[in-house]
JSON list of C-alpha atoms in Angstrom, two decimals:
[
{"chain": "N", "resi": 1, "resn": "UNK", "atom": "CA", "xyz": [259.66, -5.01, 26.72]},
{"chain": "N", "resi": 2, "resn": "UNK", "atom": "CA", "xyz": [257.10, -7.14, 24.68]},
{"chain": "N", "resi": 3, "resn": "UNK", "atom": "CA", "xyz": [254.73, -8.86, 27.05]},
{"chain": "N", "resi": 4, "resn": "UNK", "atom": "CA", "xyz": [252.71, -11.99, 25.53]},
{"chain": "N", "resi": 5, "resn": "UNK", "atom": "CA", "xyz": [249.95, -13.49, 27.61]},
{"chain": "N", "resi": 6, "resn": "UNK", "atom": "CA", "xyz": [248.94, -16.85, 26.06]},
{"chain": "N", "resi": 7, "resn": "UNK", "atom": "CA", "xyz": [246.93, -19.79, 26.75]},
{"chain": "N", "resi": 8, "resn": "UNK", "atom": "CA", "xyz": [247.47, -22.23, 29.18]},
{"chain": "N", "resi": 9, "resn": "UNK", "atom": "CA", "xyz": [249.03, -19.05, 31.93]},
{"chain": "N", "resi": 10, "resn": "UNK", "atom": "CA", "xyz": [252.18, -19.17, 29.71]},
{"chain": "N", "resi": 11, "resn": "UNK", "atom": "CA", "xyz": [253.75, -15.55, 29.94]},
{"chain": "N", "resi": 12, "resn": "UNK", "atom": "CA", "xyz": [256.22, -14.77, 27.08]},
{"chain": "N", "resi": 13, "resn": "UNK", "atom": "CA", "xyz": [258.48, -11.70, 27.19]},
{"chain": "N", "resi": 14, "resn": "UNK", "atom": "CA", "xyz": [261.35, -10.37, 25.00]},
{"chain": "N", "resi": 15, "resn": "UNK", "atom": "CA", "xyz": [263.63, -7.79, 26.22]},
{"chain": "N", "resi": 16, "resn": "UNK", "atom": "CA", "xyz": [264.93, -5.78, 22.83]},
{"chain": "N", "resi": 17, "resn": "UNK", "atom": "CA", "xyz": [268.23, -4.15, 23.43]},
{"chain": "N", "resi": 18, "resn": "UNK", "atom": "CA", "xyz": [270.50, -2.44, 21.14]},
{"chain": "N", "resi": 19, "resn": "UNK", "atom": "CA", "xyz": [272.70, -5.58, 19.81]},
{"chain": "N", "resi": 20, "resn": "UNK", "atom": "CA", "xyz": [270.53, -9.16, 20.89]},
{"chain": "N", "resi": 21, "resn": "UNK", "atom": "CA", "xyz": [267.51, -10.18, 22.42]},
{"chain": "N", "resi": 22, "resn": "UNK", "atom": "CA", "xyz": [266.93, -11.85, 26.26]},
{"chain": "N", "resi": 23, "resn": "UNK", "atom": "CA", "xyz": [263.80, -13.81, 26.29]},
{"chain": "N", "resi": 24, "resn": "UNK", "atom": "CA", "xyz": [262.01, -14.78, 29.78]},
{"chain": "N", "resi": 25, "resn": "UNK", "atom": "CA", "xyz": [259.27, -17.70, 29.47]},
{"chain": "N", "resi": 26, "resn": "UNK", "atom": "CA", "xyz": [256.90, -17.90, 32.62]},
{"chain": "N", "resi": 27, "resn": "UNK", "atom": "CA", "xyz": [254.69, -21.04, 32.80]},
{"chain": "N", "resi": 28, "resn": "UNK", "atom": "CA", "xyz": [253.32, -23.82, 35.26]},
{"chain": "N", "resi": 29, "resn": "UNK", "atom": "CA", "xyz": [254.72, -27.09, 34.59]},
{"chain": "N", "resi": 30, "resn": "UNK", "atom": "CA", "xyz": [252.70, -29.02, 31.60]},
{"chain": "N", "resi": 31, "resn": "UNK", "atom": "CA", "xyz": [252.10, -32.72, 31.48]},
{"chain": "N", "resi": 32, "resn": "UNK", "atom": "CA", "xyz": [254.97, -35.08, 29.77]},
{"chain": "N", "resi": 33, "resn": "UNK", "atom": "CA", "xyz": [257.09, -31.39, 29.48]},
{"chain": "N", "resi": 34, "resn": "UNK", "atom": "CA", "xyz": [260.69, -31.83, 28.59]},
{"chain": "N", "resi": 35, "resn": "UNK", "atom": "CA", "xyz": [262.76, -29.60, 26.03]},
{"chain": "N", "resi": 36, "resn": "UNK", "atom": "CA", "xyz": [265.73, -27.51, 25.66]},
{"chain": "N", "resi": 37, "resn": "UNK", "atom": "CA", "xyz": [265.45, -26.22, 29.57]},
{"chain": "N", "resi": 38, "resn": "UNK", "atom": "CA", "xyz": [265.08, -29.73, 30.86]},
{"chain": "N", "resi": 39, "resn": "UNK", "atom": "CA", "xyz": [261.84, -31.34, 32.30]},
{"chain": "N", "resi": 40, "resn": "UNK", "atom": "CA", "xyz": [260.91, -29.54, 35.13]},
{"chain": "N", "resi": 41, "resn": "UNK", "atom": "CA", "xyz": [260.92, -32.48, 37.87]},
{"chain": "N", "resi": 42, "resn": "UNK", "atom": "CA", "xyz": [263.41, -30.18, 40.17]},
{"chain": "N", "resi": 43, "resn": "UNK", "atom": "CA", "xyz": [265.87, -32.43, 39.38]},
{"chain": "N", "resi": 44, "resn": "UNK", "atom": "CA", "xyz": [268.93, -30.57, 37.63]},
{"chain": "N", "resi": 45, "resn": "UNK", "atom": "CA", "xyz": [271.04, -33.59, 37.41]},
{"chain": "N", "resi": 46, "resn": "UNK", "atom": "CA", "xyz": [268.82, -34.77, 33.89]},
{"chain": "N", "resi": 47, "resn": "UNK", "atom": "CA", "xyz": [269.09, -31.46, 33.08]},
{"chain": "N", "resi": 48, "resn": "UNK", "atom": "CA", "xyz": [272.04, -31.64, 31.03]},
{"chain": "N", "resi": 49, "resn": "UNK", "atom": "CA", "xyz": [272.50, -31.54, 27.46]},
{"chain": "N", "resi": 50, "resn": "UNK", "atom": "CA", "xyz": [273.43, -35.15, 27.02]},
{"chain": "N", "resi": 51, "resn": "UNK", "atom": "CA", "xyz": [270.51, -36.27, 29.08]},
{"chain": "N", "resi": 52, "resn": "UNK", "atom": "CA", "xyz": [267.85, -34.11, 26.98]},
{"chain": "N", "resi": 53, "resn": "UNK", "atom": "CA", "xyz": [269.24, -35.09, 23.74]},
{"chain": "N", "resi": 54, "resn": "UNK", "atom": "CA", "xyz": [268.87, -38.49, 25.01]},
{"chain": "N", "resi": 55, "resn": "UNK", "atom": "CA", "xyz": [265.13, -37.81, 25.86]},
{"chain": "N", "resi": 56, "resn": "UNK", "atom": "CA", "xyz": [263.76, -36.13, 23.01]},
{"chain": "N", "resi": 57, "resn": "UNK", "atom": "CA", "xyz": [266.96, -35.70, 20.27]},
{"chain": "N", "resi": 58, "resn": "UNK", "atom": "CA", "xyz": [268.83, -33.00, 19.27]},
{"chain": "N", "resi": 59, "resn": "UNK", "atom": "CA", "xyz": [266.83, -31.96, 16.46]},
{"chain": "N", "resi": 60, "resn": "UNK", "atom": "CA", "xyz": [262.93, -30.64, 15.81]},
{"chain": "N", "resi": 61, "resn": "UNK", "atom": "CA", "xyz": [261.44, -33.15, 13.59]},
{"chain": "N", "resi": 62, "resn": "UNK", "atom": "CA", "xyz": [261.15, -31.98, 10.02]},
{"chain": "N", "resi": 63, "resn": "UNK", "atom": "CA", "xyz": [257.39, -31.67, 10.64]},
{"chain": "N", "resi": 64, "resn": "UNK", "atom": "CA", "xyz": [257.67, -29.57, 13.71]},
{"chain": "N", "resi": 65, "resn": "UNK", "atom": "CA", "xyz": [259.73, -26.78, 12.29]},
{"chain": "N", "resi": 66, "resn": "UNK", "atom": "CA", "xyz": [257.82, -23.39, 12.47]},
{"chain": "N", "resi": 67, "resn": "UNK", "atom": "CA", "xyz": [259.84, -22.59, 8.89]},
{"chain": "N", "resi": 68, "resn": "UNK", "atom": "CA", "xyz": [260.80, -24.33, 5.53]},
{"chain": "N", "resi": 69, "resn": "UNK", "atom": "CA", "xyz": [264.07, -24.34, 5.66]},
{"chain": "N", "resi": 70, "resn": "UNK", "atom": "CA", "xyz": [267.46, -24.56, 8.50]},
{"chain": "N", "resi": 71, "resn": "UNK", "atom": "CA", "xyz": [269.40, -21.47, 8.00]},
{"chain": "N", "resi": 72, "resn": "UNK", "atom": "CA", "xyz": [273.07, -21.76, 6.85]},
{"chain": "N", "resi": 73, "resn": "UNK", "atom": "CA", "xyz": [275.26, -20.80, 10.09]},
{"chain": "N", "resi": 74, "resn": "UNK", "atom": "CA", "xyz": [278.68, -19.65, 9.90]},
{"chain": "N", "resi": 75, "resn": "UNK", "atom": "CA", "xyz": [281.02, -18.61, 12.35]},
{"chain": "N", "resi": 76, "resn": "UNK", "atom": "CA", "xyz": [281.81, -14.89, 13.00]},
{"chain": "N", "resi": 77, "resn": "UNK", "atom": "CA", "xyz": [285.25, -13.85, 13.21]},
{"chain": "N", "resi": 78, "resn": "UNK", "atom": "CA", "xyz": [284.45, -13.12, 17.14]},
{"chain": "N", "resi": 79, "resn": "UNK", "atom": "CA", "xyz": [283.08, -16.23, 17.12]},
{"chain": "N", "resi": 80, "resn": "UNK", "atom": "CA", "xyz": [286.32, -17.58, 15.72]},
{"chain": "N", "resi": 81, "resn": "UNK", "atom": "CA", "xyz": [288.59, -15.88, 18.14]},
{"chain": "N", "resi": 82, "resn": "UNK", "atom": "CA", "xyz": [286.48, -17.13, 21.11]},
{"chain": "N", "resi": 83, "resn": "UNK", "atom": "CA", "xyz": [287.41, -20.47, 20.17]},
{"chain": "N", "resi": 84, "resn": "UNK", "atom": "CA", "xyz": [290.93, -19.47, 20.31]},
{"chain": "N", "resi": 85, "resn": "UNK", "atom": "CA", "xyz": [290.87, -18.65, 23.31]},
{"chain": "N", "resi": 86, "resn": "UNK", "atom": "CA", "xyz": [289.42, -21.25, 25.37]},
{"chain": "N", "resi": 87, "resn": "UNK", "atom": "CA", "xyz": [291.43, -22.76, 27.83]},
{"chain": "N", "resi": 88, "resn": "UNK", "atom": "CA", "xyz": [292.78, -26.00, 26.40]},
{"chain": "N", "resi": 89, "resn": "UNK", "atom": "CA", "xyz": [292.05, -28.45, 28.68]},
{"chain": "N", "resi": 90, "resn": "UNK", "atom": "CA", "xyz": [288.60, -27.37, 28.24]},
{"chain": "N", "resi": 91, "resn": "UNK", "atom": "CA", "xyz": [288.39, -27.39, 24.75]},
{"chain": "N", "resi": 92, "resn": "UNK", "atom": "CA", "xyz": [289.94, -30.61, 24.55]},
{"chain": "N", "resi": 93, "resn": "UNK", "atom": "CA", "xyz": [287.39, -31.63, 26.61]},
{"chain": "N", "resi": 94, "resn": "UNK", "atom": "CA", "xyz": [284.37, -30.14, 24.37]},
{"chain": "N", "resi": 95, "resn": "UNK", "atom": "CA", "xyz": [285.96, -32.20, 21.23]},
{"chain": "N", "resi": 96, "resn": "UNK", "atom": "CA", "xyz": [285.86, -35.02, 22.52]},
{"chain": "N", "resi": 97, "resn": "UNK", "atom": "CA", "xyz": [282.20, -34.49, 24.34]},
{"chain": "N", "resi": 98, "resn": "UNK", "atom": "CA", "xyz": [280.52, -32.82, 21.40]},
{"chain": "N", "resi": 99, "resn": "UNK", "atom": "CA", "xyz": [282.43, -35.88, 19.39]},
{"chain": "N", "resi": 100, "resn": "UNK", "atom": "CA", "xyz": [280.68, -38.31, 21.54]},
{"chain": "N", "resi": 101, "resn": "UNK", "atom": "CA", "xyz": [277.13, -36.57, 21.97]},
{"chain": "N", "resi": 102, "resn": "UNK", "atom": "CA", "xyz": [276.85, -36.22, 18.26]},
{"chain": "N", "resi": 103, "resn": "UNK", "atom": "CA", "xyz": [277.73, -39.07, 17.24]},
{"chain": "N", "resi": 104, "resn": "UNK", "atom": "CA", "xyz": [274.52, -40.59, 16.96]},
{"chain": "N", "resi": 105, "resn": "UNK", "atom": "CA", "xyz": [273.45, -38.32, 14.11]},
{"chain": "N", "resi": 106, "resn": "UNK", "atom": "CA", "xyz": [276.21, -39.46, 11.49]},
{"chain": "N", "resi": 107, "resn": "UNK", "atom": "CA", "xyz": [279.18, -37.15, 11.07]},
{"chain": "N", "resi": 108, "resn": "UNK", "atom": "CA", "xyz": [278.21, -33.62, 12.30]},
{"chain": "N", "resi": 109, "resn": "UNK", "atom": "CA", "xyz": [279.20, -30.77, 10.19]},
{"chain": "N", "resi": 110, "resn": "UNK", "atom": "CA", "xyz": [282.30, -28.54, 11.16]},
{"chain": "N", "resi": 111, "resn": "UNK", "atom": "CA", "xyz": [279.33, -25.90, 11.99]},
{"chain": "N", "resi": 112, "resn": "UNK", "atom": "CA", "xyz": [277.59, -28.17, 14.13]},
{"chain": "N", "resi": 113, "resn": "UNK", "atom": "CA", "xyz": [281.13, -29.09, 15.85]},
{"chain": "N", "resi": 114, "resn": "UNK", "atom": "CA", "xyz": [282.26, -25.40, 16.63]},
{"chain": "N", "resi": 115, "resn": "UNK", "atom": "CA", "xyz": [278.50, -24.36, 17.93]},
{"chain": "N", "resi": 116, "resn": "UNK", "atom": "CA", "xyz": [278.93, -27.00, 20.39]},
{"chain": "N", "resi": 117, "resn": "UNK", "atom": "CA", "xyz": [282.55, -26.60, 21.37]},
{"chain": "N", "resi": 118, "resn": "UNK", "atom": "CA", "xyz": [281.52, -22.96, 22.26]},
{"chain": "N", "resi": 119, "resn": "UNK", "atom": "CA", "xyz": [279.05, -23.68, 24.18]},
{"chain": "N", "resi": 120, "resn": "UNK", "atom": "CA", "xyz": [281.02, -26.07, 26.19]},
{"chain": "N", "resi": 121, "resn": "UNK", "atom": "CA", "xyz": [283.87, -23.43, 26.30]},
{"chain": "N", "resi": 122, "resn": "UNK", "atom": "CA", "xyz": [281.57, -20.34, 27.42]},
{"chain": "N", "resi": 123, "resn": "UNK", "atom": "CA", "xyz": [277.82, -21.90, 27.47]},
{"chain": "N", "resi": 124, "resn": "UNK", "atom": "CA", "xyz": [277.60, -21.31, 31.51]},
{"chain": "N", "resi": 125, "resn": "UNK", "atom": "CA", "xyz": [279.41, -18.08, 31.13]},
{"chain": "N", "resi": 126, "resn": "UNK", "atom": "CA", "xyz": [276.73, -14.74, 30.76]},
{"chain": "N", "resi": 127, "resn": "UNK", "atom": "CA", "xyz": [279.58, -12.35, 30.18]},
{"chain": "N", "resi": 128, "resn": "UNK", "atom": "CA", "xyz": [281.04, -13.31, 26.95]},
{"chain": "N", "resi": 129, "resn": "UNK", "atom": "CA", "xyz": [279.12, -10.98, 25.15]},
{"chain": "N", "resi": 130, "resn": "UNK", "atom": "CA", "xyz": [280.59, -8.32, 27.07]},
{"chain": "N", "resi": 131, "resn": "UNK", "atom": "CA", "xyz": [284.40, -10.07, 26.56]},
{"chain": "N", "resi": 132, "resn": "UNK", "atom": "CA", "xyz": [283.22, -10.48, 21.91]},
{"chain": "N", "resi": 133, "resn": "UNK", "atom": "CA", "xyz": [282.44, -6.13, 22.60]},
{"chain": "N", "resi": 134, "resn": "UNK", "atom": "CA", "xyz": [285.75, -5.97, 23.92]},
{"chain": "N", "resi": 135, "resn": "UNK", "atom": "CA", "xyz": [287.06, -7.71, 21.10]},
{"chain": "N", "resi": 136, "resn": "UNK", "atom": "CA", "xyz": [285.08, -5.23, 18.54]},
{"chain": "N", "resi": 137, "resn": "UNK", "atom": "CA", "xyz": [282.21, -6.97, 18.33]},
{"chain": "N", "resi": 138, "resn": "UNK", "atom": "CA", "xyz": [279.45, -4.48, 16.70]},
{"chain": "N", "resi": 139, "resn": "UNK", "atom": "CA", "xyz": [275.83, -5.66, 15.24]},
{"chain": "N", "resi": 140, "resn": "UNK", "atom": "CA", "xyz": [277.64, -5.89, 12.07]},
{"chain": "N", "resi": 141, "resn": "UNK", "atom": "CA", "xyz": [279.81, -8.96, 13.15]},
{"chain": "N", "resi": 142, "resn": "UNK", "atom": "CA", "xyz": [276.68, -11.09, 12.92]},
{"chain": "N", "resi": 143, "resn": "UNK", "atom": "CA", "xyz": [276.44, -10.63, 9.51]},
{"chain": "N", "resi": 144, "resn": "UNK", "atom": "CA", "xyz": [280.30, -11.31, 8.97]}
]
């Protein structure tokens, strides 16, 4: 485990294992907070993705970005086969959704389409990592 102590009381630690990293963030709540975990007023109901991306976008602004560049994501073949298998109704469901919530930004790449169809389709669910190893998912796959 690396443990970061930085200003403000904010506790940072990532938890290495074999194949991914878990990161835990421990902090008091800041002034005007709001990001990717939501705003912190103990109310989960604008929580949710659409009501975030509403809030503050669904991008970092091009001056905010701690590199250059956006890396070029593609899909694994796991990745792929996840897809496959999500229930239909529910990825019926994340089309349309991820149609609507991106919308806003132009015509979102086939990329940006899939990333959020999967999350829709296993975003809540912790074990898919273990169902992709079951599948023959190895450290390699990431680079597939």
């Amino acid at each position: 485990i690396v443990n970061m102590h930085l200003p403000k009381g904010v506790h940072f630690q990532v938890f290495r294992w074999s194949n991914y990293l878990d990161f835990r963030l421990i902090m008091q709540r800041q002034p005007n907070q709001d990001g990717t975990c939501g705003n912190f007023n103990g109310d989960p109901a604008d929580d949710t993705t659409q009501a975030i991306y509403k809030r503050i976008g669904d991008r970092v602004p091009k001056g905010k970005l701690l590199f250059n560049d956006r890396a070029q994501v593609e899909f694994t073949d796991v990745e792929k086969k996840l897809m496959t298998m999500c229930e239909p109704e529910t990825l019926s469901k994340a089309q349309s959704g991820c149609e609507e919530m991106l919308k806003g930004r132009g015509s979102p790449s086939r990329v940006e389409m899939q990333s959020c169809m999967l999350d829709v389709c296993y975003g809540a669910n912790e074990h898919v990592l273990k169902l992709a190893k079951s599948m023959g998912w190895t450290d390699n796959s990431l680079h597939a």
